[in-house]
Amino acid sequence: MTEPNARFDTALRRLDALHAEDPRREFVDGQEVPQELLYAERMSAWLAKVEPDASEALQLAVRAQHLQRWRVPRTDYPQDRPGYLTWRHDLKHIQARQAVQVLGDVGYESEFCERVAQMIRKEQLRRDPEAQALEDTACLVFLEHYFADFANDHDADKLVRIVRKTWHKMSPRGQELAATIPMTPDAQHLVHKALA
């Protein structure tokens, strides 16, 4: 990955300070951690595998992808597919604007800030290798850290559809990395069924 500099370090600290405001907590290794801060750290860890030479813009986009997501609850939207899609659309735009504000405040140029925002909005997926790397990273974080718990709350048919969609969103490199994730036997069975 690109060697961090003072401006990059300041941007990361400011993003992480916003993540740390998340009132929801998760216990990891006996410590209570804000959920979105944990998510951001997991995203950065996976990006190091997806794209070891990631640009500064990609590293910041990955870190800001869920910026203050808890402030826009899913429950504020209709509990159907169109409501879900509207929620996701609104989140991407809100998070991109917040990231631009943070990055501009620490001295990044507007063109750089807009590049980060484009990736957060996931524009040009498949055609933009960096946006695709962000998408791969998000899919891998979901599969490794959240899929098993998610599976407990949904029926098998829905899970199979979700795994298929997740797999389809990833590049061949992302799929290759996904195959290395250890899973419970039940989760493995669902994944195999989805990909059969």
Tab-separated table of N, CA and C in Angstrom, residues 88 92 118-136 139 168-171:
chain	number	residue	atom	x	y	z
A	88	ARG	N	-30.033	2.279	0.473
A	88	ARG	CA	-28.641	2.096	0.031
A	88	ARG	C	-28.173	3.271	-0.829
A	92	LYS	N	-25.040	5.916	0.253
A	92	LYS	CA	-23.833	6.138	-0.542
A	92	LYS	C	-23.583	7.625	-0.769
A	118	GLN	N	-16.570	9.220	-5.706
A	118	GLN	CA	-17.011	8.331	-6.782
A	118	GLN	C	-16.898	6.868	-6.362
A	119	MET	N	-15.805	6.540	-5.694
A	119	MET	CA	-15.625	5.152	-5.255
A	119	MET	C	-16.633	4.787	-4.173
A	120	ILE	N	-16.875	5.693	-3.234
A	120	ILE	CA	-17.848	5.422	-2.178
A	120	ILE	C	-19.237	5.225	-2.782
A	121	ARG	N	-19.551	6.002	-3.815
A	121	ARG	CA	-20.847	5.842	-4.502
A	121	ARG	C	-20.857	4.615	-5.412
A	122	LYS	N	-19.706	3.962	-5.532
A	122	LYS	CA	-19.538	2.757	-6.347
A	122	LYS	C	-19.926	2.993	-7.808
A	123	GLU	N	-19.479	4.120	-8.311
A	123	GLU	CA	-19.722	4.428	-9.716
A	123	GLU	C	-18.770	3.622	-10.591
A	124	GLN	N	-19.255	3.255	-11.738
A	124	GLN	CA	-18.437	2.553	-12.744
A	124	GLN	C	-17.914	1.194	-12.257
A	125	LEU	N	-18.690	0.506	-11.434
A	125	LEU	CA	-18.265	-0.842	-11.036
A	125	LEU	C	-17.996	-1.661	-12.288
A	126	ARG	N	-17.067	-2.543	-12.195
A	126	ARG	CA	-16.583	-3.394	-13.300
A	126	ARG	C	-15.670	-2.624	-14.249
A	127	ARG	N	-15.966	-1.326	-14.492
A	127	ARG	CA	-15.133	-0.556	-15.418
A	127	ARG	C	-14.022	0.201	-14.696
A	128	ASP	N	-14.224	0.468	-13.396
A	128	ASP	CA	-13.234	1.190	-12.605
A	128	ASP	C	-12.591	0.195	-11.637
A	129	PRO	N	-11.334	-0.176	-11.864
A	129	PRO	CA	-10.695	-1.191	-11.011
A	129	PRO	C	-10.683	-0.825	-9.531
A	130	GLU	N	-10.576	0.474	-9.207
A	130	GLU	CA	-10.565	0.850	-7.793
A	130	GLU	C	-11.947	0.722	-7.161
A	131	ALA	N	-12.980	1.128	-7.886
A	131	ALA	CA	-14.343	0.950	-7.367
A	131	ALA	C	-14.633	-0.536	-7.189
A	132	GLN	N	-14.143	-1.351	-8.115
A	132	GLN	CA	-14.340	-2.796	-7.997
A	132	GLN	C	-13.565	-3.362	-6.814
A	133	ALA	N	-12.376	-2.838	-6.554
A	133	ALA	CA	-11.603	-3.287	-5.391
A	133	ALA	C	-12.343	-2.953	-4.099
A	134	LEU	N	-12.975	-1.779	-4.059
A	134	LEU	CA	-13.769	-1.425	-2.879
A	134	LEU	C	-14.935	-2.403	-2.729
A	135	GLU	N	-15.600	-2.705	-3.820
A	135	GLU	CA	-16.733	-3.649	-3.774
A	135	GLU	C	-16.275	-5.038	-3.333
A	136	ASP	N	-15.161	-5.508	-3.880
A	136	ASP	CA	-14.614	-6.806	-3.458
A	136	ASP	C	-14.337	-6.807	-1.961
A	139	CYS	N	-17.530	-7.034	0.070
A	139	CYS	CA	-18.086	-8.393	-0.007
A	139	CYS	C	-17.298	-9.358	0.883
A	168	HIS	N	-21.591	-12.556	-7.525
A	168	HIS	CA	-21.645	-11.918	-8.844
A	168	HIS	C	-21.018	-10.524	-8.813
A	169	LYS	N	-21.119	-9.832	-7.670
A	169	LYS	CA	-20.575	-8.471	-7.570
A	169	LYS	C	-19.051	-8.460	-7.504
A	170	MET	N	-18.459	-9.607	-7.140
A	170	MET	CA	-17.003	-9.652	-6.975
A	170	MET	C	-16.281	-9.933	-8.284
A	171	SER	N	-15.056	-9.446	-8.366
A	171	SER	CA	-14.177	-9.769	-9.490
A	171	SER	C	-13.640	-11.189	-9.303
